[in-house]
Coordinates of C-alpha atoms and ligand atoms in Angstrom, one line a residue:
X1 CA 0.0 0.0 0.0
X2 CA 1.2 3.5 -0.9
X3 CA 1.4 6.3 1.6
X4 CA 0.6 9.7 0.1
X5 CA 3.3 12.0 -0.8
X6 CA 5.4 13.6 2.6
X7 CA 4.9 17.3 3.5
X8 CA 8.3 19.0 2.9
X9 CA 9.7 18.0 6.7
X10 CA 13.3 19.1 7.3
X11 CA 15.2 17.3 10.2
X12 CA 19.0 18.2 11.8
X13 CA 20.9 16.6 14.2
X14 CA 23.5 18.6 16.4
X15 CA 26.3 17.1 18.0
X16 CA 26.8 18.5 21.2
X17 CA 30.8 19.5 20.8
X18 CA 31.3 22.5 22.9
X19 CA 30.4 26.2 22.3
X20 CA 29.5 26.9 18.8
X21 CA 31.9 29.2 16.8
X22 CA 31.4 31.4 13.8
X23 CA 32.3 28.8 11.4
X24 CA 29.3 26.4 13.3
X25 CA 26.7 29.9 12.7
X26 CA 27.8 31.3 9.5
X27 CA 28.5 27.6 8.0
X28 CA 25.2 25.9 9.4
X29 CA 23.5 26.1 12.6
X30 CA 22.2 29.9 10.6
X31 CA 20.8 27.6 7.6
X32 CA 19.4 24.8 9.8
X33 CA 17.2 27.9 12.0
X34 CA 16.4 29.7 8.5
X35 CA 14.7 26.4 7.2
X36 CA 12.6 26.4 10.6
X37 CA 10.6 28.5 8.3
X38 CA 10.1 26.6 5.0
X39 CA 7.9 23.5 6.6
X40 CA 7.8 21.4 9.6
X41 CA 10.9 21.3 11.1
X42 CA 12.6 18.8 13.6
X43 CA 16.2 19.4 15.3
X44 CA 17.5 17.6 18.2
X45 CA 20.9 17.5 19.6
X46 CA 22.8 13.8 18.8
X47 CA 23.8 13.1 22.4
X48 CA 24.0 9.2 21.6
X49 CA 26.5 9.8 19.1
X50 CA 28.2 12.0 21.2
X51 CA 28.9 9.0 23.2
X52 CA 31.0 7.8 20.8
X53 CA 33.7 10.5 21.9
X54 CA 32.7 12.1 25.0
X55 CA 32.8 9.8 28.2
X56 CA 32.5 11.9 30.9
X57 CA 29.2 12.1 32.2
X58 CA 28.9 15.2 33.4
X59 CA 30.6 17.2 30.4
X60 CA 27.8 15.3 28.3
X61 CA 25.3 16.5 30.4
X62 CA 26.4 20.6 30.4
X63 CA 27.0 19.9 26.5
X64 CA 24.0 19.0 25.9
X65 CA 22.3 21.9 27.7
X66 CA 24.9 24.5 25.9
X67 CA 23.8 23.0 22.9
X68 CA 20.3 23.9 23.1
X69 CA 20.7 27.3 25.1
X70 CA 22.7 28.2 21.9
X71 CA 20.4 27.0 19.4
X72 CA 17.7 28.7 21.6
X73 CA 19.0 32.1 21.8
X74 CA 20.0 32.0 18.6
X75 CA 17.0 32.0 16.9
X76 CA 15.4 28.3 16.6
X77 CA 11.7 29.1 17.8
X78 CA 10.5 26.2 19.5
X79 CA 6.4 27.0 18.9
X80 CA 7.8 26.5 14.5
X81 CA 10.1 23.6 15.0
X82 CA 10.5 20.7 17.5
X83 CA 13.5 20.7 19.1
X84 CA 14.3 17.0 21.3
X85 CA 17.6 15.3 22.9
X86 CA 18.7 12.2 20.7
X87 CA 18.2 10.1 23.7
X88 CA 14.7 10.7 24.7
X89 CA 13.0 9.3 22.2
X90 CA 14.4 5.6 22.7
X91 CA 12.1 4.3 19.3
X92 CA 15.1 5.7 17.4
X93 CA 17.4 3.4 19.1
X94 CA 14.6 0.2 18.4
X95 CA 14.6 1.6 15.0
X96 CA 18.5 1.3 14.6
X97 CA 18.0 -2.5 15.2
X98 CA 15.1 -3.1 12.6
X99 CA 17.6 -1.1 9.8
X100 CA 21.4 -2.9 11.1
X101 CA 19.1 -6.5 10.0
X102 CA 19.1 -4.8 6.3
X103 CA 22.8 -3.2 6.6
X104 CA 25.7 -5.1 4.4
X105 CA 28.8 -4.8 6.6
X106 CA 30.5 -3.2 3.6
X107 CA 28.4 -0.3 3.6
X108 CA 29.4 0.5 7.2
X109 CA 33.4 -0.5 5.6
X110 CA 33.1 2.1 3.4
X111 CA 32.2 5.2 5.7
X112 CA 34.9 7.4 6.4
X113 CA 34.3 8.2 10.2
X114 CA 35.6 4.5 10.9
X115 CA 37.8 3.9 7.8
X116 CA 40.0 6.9 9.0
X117 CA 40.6 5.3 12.1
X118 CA 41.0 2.1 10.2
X119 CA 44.1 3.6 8.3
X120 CA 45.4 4.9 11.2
X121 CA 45.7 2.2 12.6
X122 CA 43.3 3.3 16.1
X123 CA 40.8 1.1 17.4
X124 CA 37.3 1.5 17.3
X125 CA 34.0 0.4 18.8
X126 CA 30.9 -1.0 17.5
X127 CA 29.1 2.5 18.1
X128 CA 31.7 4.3 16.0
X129 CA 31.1 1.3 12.8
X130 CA 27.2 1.6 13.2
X131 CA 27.1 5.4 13.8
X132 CA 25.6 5.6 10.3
X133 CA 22.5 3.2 10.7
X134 CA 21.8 5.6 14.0
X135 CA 21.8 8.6 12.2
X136 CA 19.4 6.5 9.3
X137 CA 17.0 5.7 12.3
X138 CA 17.6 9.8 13.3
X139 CA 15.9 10.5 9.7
X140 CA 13.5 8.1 8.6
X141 CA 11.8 8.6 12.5
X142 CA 10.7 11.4 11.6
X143 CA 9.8 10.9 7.6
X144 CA 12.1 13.8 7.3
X145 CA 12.1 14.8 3.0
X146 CA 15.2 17.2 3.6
X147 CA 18.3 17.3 5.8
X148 CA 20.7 19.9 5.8
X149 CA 23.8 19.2 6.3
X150 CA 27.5 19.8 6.2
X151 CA 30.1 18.2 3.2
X152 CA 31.5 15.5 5.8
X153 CA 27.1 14.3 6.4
X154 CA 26.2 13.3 2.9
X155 CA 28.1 10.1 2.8
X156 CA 25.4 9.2 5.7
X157 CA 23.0 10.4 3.6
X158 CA 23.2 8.2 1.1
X159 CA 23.7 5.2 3.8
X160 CA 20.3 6.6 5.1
X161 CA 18.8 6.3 1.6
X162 CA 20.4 2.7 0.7
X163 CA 18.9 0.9 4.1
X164 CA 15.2 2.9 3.9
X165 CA 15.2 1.8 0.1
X166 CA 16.2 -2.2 1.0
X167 CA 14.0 -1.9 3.7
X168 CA 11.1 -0.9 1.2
X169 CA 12.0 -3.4 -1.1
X170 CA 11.4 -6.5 1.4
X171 CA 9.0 -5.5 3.3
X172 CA 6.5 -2.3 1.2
X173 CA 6.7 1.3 1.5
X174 CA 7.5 1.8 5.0
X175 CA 10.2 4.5 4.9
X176 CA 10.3 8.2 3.9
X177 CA 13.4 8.7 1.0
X178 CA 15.2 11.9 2.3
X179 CA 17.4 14.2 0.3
X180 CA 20.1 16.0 1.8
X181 CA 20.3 19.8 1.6
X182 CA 24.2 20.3 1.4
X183 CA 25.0 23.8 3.3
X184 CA 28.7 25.0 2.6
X185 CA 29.0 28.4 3.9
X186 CA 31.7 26.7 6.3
X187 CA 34.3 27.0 3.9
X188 CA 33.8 30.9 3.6
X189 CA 34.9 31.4 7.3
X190 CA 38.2 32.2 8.2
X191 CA 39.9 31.4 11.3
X192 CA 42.0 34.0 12.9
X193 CA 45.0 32.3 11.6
X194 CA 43.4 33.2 7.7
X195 CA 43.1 29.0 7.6
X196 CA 39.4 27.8 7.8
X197 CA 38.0 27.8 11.3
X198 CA 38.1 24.8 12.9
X199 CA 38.1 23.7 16.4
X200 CA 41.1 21.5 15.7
X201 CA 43.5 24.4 14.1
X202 CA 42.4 26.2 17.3
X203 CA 41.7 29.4 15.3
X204 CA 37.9 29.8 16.5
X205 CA 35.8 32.7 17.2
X206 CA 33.1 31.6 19.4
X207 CA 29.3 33.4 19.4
X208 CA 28.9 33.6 22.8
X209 CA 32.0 34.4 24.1
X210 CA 33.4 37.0 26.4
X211 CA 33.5 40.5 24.9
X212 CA 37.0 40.7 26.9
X213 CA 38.3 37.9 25.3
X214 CA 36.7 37.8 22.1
X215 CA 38.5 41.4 21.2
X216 CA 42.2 39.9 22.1
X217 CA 41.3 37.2 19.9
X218 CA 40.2 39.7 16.7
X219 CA 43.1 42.1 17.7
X220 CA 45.7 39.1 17.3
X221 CA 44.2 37.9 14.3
X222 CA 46.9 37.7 11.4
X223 CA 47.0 39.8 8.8
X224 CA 49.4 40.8 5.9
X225 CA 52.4 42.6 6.0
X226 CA 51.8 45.2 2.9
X227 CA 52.4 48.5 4.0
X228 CA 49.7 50.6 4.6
X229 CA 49.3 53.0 1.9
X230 CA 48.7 50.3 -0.5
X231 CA 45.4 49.7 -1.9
X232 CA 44.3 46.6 -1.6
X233 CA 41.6 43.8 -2.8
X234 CA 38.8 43.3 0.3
X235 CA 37.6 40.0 -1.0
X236 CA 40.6 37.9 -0.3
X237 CA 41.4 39.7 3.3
X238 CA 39.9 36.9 5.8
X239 CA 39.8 40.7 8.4
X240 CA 37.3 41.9 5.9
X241 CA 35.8 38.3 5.5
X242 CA 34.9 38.3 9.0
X243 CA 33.5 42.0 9.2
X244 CA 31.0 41.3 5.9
X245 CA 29.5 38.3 8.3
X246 CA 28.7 40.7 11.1
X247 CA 28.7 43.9 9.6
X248 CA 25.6 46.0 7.6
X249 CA 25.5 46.1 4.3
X250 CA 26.2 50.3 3.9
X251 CA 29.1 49.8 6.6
X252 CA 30.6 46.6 4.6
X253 CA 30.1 48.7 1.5
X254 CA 32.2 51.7 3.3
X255 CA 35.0 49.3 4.6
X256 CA 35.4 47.5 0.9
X257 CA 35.6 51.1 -0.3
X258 CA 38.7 52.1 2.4
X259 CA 40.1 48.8 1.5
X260 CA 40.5 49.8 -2.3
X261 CA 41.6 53.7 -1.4
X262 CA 44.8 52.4 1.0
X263 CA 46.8 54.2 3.8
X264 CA 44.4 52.6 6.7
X265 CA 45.8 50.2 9.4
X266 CA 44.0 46.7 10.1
X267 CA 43.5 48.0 13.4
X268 CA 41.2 50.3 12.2
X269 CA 39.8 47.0 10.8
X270 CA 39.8 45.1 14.2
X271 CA 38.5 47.7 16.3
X272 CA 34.9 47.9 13.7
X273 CA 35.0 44.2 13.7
X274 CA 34.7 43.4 17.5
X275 CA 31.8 46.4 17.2
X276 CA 30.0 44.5 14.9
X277 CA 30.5 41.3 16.2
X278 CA 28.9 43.0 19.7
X279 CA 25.6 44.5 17.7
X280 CA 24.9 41.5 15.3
X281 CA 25.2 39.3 18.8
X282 CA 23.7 41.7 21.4
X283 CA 20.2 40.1 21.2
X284 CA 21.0 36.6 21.1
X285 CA 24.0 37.1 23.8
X286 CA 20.8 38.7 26.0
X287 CA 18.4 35.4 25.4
X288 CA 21.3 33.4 25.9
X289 CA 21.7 34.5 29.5
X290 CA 17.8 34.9 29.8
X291 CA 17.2 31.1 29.2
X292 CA 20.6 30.8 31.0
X293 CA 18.8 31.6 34.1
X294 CA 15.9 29.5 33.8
X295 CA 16.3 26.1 33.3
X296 CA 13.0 24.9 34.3
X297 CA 11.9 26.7 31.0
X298 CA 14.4 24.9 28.7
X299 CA 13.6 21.6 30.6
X300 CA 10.4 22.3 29.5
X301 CA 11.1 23.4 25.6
X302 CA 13.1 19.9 25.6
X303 CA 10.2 18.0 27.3
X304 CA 7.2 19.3 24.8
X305 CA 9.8 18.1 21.9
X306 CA 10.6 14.8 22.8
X307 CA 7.3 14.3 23.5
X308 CA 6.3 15.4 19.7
X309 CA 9.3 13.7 18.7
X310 CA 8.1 10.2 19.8
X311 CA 4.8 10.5 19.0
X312 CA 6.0 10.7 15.2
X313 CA 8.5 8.2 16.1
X314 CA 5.5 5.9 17.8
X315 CA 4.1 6.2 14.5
X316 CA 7.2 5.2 11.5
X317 CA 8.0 2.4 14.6
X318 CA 4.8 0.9 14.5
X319 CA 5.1 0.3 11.1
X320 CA 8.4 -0.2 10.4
X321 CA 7.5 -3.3 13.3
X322 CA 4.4 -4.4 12.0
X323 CA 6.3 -5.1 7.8
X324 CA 9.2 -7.1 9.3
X325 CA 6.2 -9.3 11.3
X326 CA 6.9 -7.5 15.0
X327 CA 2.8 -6.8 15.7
X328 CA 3.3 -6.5 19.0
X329 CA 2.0 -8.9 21.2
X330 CA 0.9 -11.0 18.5
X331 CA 3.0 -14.0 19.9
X332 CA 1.3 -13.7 23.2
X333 CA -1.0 -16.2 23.7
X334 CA -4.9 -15.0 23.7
X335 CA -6.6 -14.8 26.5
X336 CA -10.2 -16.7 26.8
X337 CA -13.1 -14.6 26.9
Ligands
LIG1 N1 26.3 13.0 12.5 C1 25.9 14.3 12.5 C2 27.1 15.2 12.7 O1 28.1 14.8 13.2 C3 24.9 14.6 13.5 C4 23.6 13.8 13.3 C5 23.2 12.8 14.0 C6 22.7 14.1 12.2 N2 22.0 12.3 13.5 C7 21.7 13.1 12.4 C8 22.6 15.0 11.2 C9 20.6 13.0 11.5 C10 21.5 14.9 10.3 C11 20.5 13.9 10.5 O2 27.1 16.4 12.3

């Protein structure tokens, strides 16, 4: 039997890693909240494969909460989208069992998460080989239709879209086939060593941090050595980079136009950038500390979620269960009238 055709539904998952930084916004948590927007929406923060790295309980625990005090006060409006923990919707996790029965080891070979620890000779776990069919069971709970995600996601993609189409094949049209919506702006972010900002070239600007500290960081960021009567070219200049995310358009417009005349000094350039790096983050900075102070309210947020979340879940379970011949309780024996 057919299902009608899926509403557009877009689903993320967020690995709790620590404190997003500009390359996290800019590059994708900003598209993820801007899709909040185009249908339903679903985003939950991927605590169960944070497990796969993070072993200390109560580091998970204030991760988990930064995560979703960020995604908060940044914008993600919890009466348009559902926002859930991983964890507390445990049909995912029955679901991951129902699609590994369907998954060709070689699949799961071919991923890069585990093959790169292959080569390098590290060991890894069963959670780290499988991560891929728990990210599958992530998507097709939800008969998500689009999934934005970063370059290094779409292999899992694809892995999502080979087990829901196997399953389909043996057992009818069970699962949702969802596309991935691939958002790049990552690359466009420099660090403030001119690299690409990454946590692990230790070159991040973080949203929410200090105003104290956030300046030193943008005063020691490394620029050229030209001198400074020199015209020069603003769209190379990872300074000027950095200013266009944060800055207004008439002021961007004004600083590309001193870039071209010459004789100005990039501390000129650092001094307007930690300016507008305060006003474009004032009003989420204020929410942040807001929700900050009440966490009975984001308990709350996180509770309405998960209980949407497994409702939907309760749903794709039940008959993801009921194809593969799991009606529940129909090996119970009946009881007489
Ligand atoms: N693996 C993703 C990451 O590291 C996070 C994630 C988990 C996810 N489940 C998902 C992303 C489902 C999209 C859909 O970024």
């Amino acid at each position: 039997m057919r299902r009608p055709p899926a509403p557009l539904r877009v689903l993320s998952g967020i690995q709790p890693t620590g404190r997003f930084h500009w390359g996290n916004y800019f590059g994708a948590i900003r598209q993820y909240i801007d899709l909040q927007t185009a249908g339903e929406a679903y985003y939950f923060i991927a605590d169960l494969h944070a497990l796969t790295t993070i072993r200390e309980p109560t580091r998970l625990r204030s991760l988990v909460l930064d995560a979703a005090l960020d995604l908060l006060a940044l914008g993600l409006d919890p009466e348009r989208a559902t926002l859930f923990v991983q964890s507390d919707v445990p049909e995912v996790t029955e679901l991951t069992w129902l699609l590994m029965t369907v998954c060709p080891m070689g699949l799961l070979e071919r991923c890069h998460a585990y093959k790169d620890k292959k080569t390098r000779g590290l060991p890894a776990d069963a959670g780290l080989f499988t991560y891929p069919v728990l990210m599958a069971a992530d998507i097709l709970a939800y008969d998500a239709t689009v999934v934005p995600v970063g370059e290094d996601q779409v292999q899992h993609i694809e892995v999502c879209r080979d087990l829901a189409g196997t399953f389909n094949h043996l057992y009818g049209d069970v699962f949702t086939l969802p596309k991935p919506r691939l958002v790049e702006g990552g690359a466009k972010v420099p660090g403030t060593d001119g690299q690409k900002m990454s946590k692990s070239y230790e070159n991040t600007i973080d949203v929410f941090e200090d105003p104290g500290p956030q300046k030193k960081k943008i005063m020691r960021i490394t620029t050229d050595s030209r001198p400074m009567e020199e015209p020069k070219d603003p769209e190379g200049d990872p300074l000027y980079q950095l200013f266009s995310l944060v800055a207004p358009q008439a002021d961007r417009d004004a600083m590309a136009a001193t870039y071209r005349r010459g004789g100005f000094g990039y501390g000129e350039v650092k001094k307007a950038l930690v300016e507008a790096s305060a006003a474009f983050f004032a009003a989420a900075r204020e929410r942040r500390a807001e929700l900050a102070a009440d966490p009975r309210r984001v308990a709350e947020i996180l509770a309405a979620g998960a209980e949407r979340a497994r409702l939907q879940a309760g749903r794709v379970l039940g008959r993801a269960r009921a194809a593969c011949g799991l009606e529940r309780g129909a090996a119970a024996p009946r009881r007489r009238p």
